[in-house]
């Protein structure tokens, strides 16, 4: 909302990522930055490497058939979303199936009942508390009997993603590569 007032002071670029078309938006931003700094060929090479990595993970995710929930932890509570950047990377870009196909755009409270009902094969957790320096998630929260009955718990697939990478620093060539690596390691 401050774009026009900032643009009146100096040329301003909006490099926000559109989560509905995450990868296209990401690539457009990377190419824009490459053009500004005269590094187009380096950016294009990096994007080609990411495209290969993405294709490999998508193939692996499809073959696995695994369904995942992406949860954000904050102050002892979990929320699930399919429309934010981190969930877009996992579901849209990397092709990991959603455990909740009917989930809307808004973040859903992820209670033990909800998690058990969706029965994901993988649970990815991003700890907002740790990312912003407010402590760490109490991992015993996943020891609820209903959560223990899920495929994810039984198979040891509750994955705690690197908090600052996922919550604070997304949208860059290096960070997307690291995010892809973390998801790849979690998929069978």
CSV table of C-alpha atoms in Angstrom, one decimal:
chain,number,residue,atom,x,y,z
A,1,UNK,CA,0.0,0.0,0.0
A,2,UNK,CA,3.0,2.3,0.3
A,3,UNK,CA,4.2,1.7,-3.3
A,4,UNK,CA,3.0,5.0,-4.8
A,5,UNK,CA,4.4,7.1,-2.0
A,6,UNK,CA,7.7,5.4,-2.2
A,7,UNK,CA,7.8,5.6,-5.9
A,8,UNK,CA,7.4,9.4,-5.6
A,9,UNK,CA,10.7,9.5,-3.8
A,10,UNK,CA,12.7,7.0,-6.0
A,11,UNK,CA,12.1,4.3,-8.5
A,12,UNK,CA,10.4,1.4,-6.6
A,13,UNK,CA,10.0,-2.2,-7.5
A,14,UNK,CA,7.4,-4.5,-6.0
A,15,UNK,CA,9.1,-7.9,-5.7
A,16,UNK,CA,6.3,-9.5,-3.7
A,17,UNK,CA,5.6,-13.1,-4.7
A,18,UNK,CA,2.2,-14.1,-5.9
A,19,UNK,CA,1.5,-17.3,-4.1
A,20,UNK,CA,-1.1,-18.4,-6.6
A,21,UNK,CA,1.6,-18.6,-9.3
A,22,UNK,CA,4.6,-18.9,-7.0
A,23,UNK,CA,7.2,-20.3,-9.3
A,24,UNK,CA,6.4,-17.9,-12.2
A,25,UNK,CA,6.4,-15.0,-9.8
A,26,UNK,CA,9.6,-16.1,-8.2
A,27,UNK,CA,11.3,-16.4,-11.6
A,28,UNK,CA,10.1,-13.0,-12.7
A,29,UNK,CA,11.6,-11.4,-9.6
A,30,UNK,CA,14.9,-13.3,-10.0
A,31,UNK,CA,15.2,-12.2,-13.6
A,32,UNK,CA,14.4,-8.6,-12.7
A,33,UNK,CA,17.1,-8.5,-10.1
A,34,UNK,CA,19.6,-10.2,-12.5
A,35,UNK,CA,18.8,-7.6,-15.1
A,36,UNK,CA,19.3,-4.7,-12.6
A,37,UNK,CA,22.8,-6.0,-11.6
A,38,UNK,CA,23.9,-7.3,-15.0
A,39,UNK,CA,23.8,-10.9,-13.9
A,40,UNK,CA,21.1,-12.3,-16.3
A,41,UNK,CA,23.1,-15.3,-17.4
A,42,UNK,CA,24.0,-16.3,-13.9
A,43,UNK,CA,20.3,-16.0,-12.9
A,44,UNK,CA,19.2,-18.0,-15.9
A,45,UNK,CA,21.8,-20.8,-15.1
A,46,UNK,CA,20.6,-20.9,-11.5
A,47,UNK,CA,16.9,-21.0,-12.6
A,48,UNK,CA,17.8,-23.9,-15.0
A,49,UNK,CA,19.4,-25.8,-12.1
A,50,UNK,CA,16.3,-25.1,-9.9
A,51,UNK,CA,14.0,-26.3,-12.7
A,52,UNK,CA,15.9,-29.6,-12.8
A,53,UNK,CA,15.8,-30.0,-9.1
A,54,UNK,CA,12.1,-29.2,-9.0
A,55,UNK,CA,11.3,-31.7,-11.8
A,56,UNK,CA,13.2,-34.4,-9.9
A,57,UNK,CA,11.3,-33.7,-6.6
A,58,UNK,CA,7.9,-33.5,-8.4
A,59,UNK,CA,8.6,-36.9,-10.0
A,60,UNK,CA,9.5,-38.4,-6.6
A,61,UNK,CA,6.5,-36.8,-4.9
A,62,UNK,CA,4.1,-38.1,-7.5
A,63,UNK,CA,5.6,-41.6,-7.3
A,64,UNK,CA,5.4,-41.6,-3.5
A,65,UNK,CA,1.7,-40.7,-3.5
A,66,UNK,CA,2.2,-39.1,0.0
A,67,UNK,CA,-0.1,-36.4,1.3
A,68,UNK,CA,1.2,-33.7,3.5
A,69,UNK,CA,0.0,-31.0,5.9
A,70,UNK,CA,2.1,-27.8,6.2
A,71,UNK,CA,1.7,-26.5,9.8
A,72,UNK,CA,2.9,-23.2,11.2
A,73,UNK,CA,3.5,-23.2,15.0
A,74,UNK,CA,3.0,-20.1,17.1
A,75,UNK,CA,2.6,-20.0,20.9
A,76,UNK,CA,1.6,-23.7,21.3
A,77,UNK,CA,-0.9,-23.7,18.5
A,78,UNK,CA,-0.7,-24.9,14.9
A,79,UNK,CA,-2.3,-23.5,11.8
A,80,UNK,CA,-2.5,-25.2,8.4
A,81,UNK,CA,-2.6,-23.4,5.1
A,82,UNK,CA,-2.4,-24.2,1.5
A,83,UNK,CA,-2.1,-20.6,0.2
A,84,UNK,CA,1.0,-19.1,1.8
A,85,UNK,CA,4.5,-19.2,0.3
A,86,UNK,CA,5.8,-22.2,2.2
A,87,UNK,CA,2.7,-24.3,1.4
A,88,UNK,CA,2.8,-23.1,-2.2
A,89,UNK,CA,6.4,-24.3,-2.5
A,90,UNK,CA,5.5,-27.7,-1.1
A,91,UNK,CA,2.2,-28.3,-2.8
A,92,UNK,CA,2.2,-26.2,-5.9
A,93,UNK,CA,5.8,-26.0,-6.9
A,94,UNK,CA,7.0,-29.5,-5.7
A,95,UNK,CA,3.7,-31.3,-6.3
A,96,UNK,CA,3.4,-32.9,-2.9
A,97,UNK,CA,-0.3,-33.8,-2.5
A,98,UNK,CA,-2.4,-31.9,0.0
A,99,UNK,CA,-3.8,-33.9,2.9
A,100,UNK,CA,-6.7,-31.5,3.0
A,101,UNK,CA,-7.9,-31.0,-0.6
A,102,UNK,CA,-11.0,-29.0,0.6
A,103,UNK,CA,-9.1,-26.5,2.7
A,104,UNK,CA,-9.8,-22.9,1.7
A,105,UNK,CA,-7.5,-19.9,1.4
A,106,UNK,CA,-7.5,-19.0,5.1
A,107,UNK,CA,-5.3,-20.7,7.6
A,108,UNK,CA,-7.1,-23.5,9.4
A,109,UNK,CA,-6.7,-24.2,13.1
A,110,UNK,CA,-4.8,-27.5,13.1
A,111,UNK,CA,-6.0,-29.3,16.2
A,112,UNK,CA,-5.2,-32.9,17.0
A,113,UNK,CA,-8.7,-33.8,15.7
A,114,UNK,CA,-8.2,-32.0,12.4
A,115,UNK,CA,-4.7,-33.6,12.0
A,116,UNK,CA,-6.0,-37.1,12.7
A,117,UNK,CA,-9.0,-36.6,10.4
A,118,UNK,CA,-6.7,-35.6,7.5
A,119,UNK,CA,-4.2,-38.4,8.4
A,120,UNK,CA,-1.3,-37.0,6.5
A,121,UNK,CA,1.7,-39.1,5.4
A,122,UNK,CA,4.0,-36.2,6.2
A,123,UNK,CA,3.6,-33.2,8.5
A,124,UNK,CA,5.9,-30.3,7.8
A,125,UNK,CA,6.2,-27.9,10.7
A,126,UNK,CA,7.5,-24.3,10.5
A,127,UNK,CA,8.1,-22.9,14.0
A,128,UNK,CA,7.3,-19.2,13.8
A,129,UNK,CA,8.3,-18.8,17.5
A,130,UNK,CA,11.8,-19.9,16.8
A,131,UNK,CA,12.1,-17.9,13.6
A,132,UNK,CA,11.3,-14.7,15.4
A,133,UNK,CA,13.3,-15.4,18.5
A,134,UNK,CA,10.5,-16.3,20.9
A,135,UNK,CA,11.6,-19.8,21.9
A,136,UNK,CA,11.1,-23.2,20.3
A,137,UNK,CA,8.1,-25.4,19.7
A,138,UNK,CA,7.5,-28.0,22.4
A,139,UNK,CA,7.8,-31.1,20.3
A,140,UNK,CA,5.7,-33.1,22.8
A,141,UNK,CA,2.7,-31.3,21.3
A,142,UNK,CA,2.9,-33.9,18.6
A,143,UNK,CA,2.6,-36.7,21.2
A,144,UNK,CA,-1.1,-36.4,21.3
A,145,UNK,CA,-2.8,-39.8,21.0
A,146,UNK,CA,-4.8,-38.7,18.0
A,147,UNK,CA,-1.7,-37.5,16.2
A,148,UNK,CA,0.1,-40.7,17.1
A,149,UNK,CA,-2.5,-42.6,15.0
A,150,UNK,CA,-1.6,-40.7,11.8
A,151,UNK,CA,0.6,-42.2,9.1
A,152,UNK,CA,3.0,-39.3,9.6
A,153,UNK,CA,3.7,-40.1,13.2
A,154,UNK,CA,3.8,-43.9,12.7
A,155,UNK,CA,6.4,-43.5,9.9
A,156,UNK,CA,8.5,-40.9,11.7
A,157,UNK,CA,7.5,-38.2,9.1
A,158,UNK,CA,6.9,-35.2,11.3
A,159,UNK,CA,9.5,-32.9,9.7
A,160,UNK,CA,10.6,-29.7,11.5
A,161,UNK,CA,11.7,-27.4,8.7
A,162,UNK,CA,14.5,-24.8,9.3
A,163,UNK,CA,12.4,-22.0,10.8
A,164,UNK,CA,14.2,-18.9,9.6
A,165,UNK,CA,14.7,-20.4,6.1
A,166,UNK,CA,11.0,-21.0,5.7
A,167,UNK,CA,9.4,-18.2,7.8
A,168,UNK,CA,11.8,-15.3,7.1
A,169,UNK,CA,14.0,-15.7,4.1
A,170,UNK,CA,12.1,-17.2,1.2
A,171,UNK,CA,12.0,-15.9,-2.3
A,172,UNK,CA,15.7,-16.1,-3.2
A,173,UNK,CA,17.6,-18.4,-5.5
A,174,UNK,CA,19.6,-19.9,-2.6
A,175,UNK,CA,16.7,-20.1,-0.2
A,176,UNK,CA,14.4,-21.9,-2.7
A,177,UNK,CA,17.1,-24.4,-3.4
A,178,UNK,CA,17.6,-25.1,0.3
A,179,UNK,CA,13.8,-25.4,0.8
A,180,UNK,CA,13.6,-27.9,-2.1
A,181,UNK,CA,16.4,-29.9,-0.5
A,182,UNK,CA,14.5,-30.1,2.9
A,183,UNK,CA,11.3,-31.3,1.2
A,184,UNK,CA,13.2,-33.8,-1.0
A,185,UNK,CA,14.8,-35.4,2.1
A,186,UNK,CA,11.3,-36.0,3.6
A,187,UNK,CA,9.8,-37.7,0.6
A,188,UNK,CA,10.2,-41.5,0.3
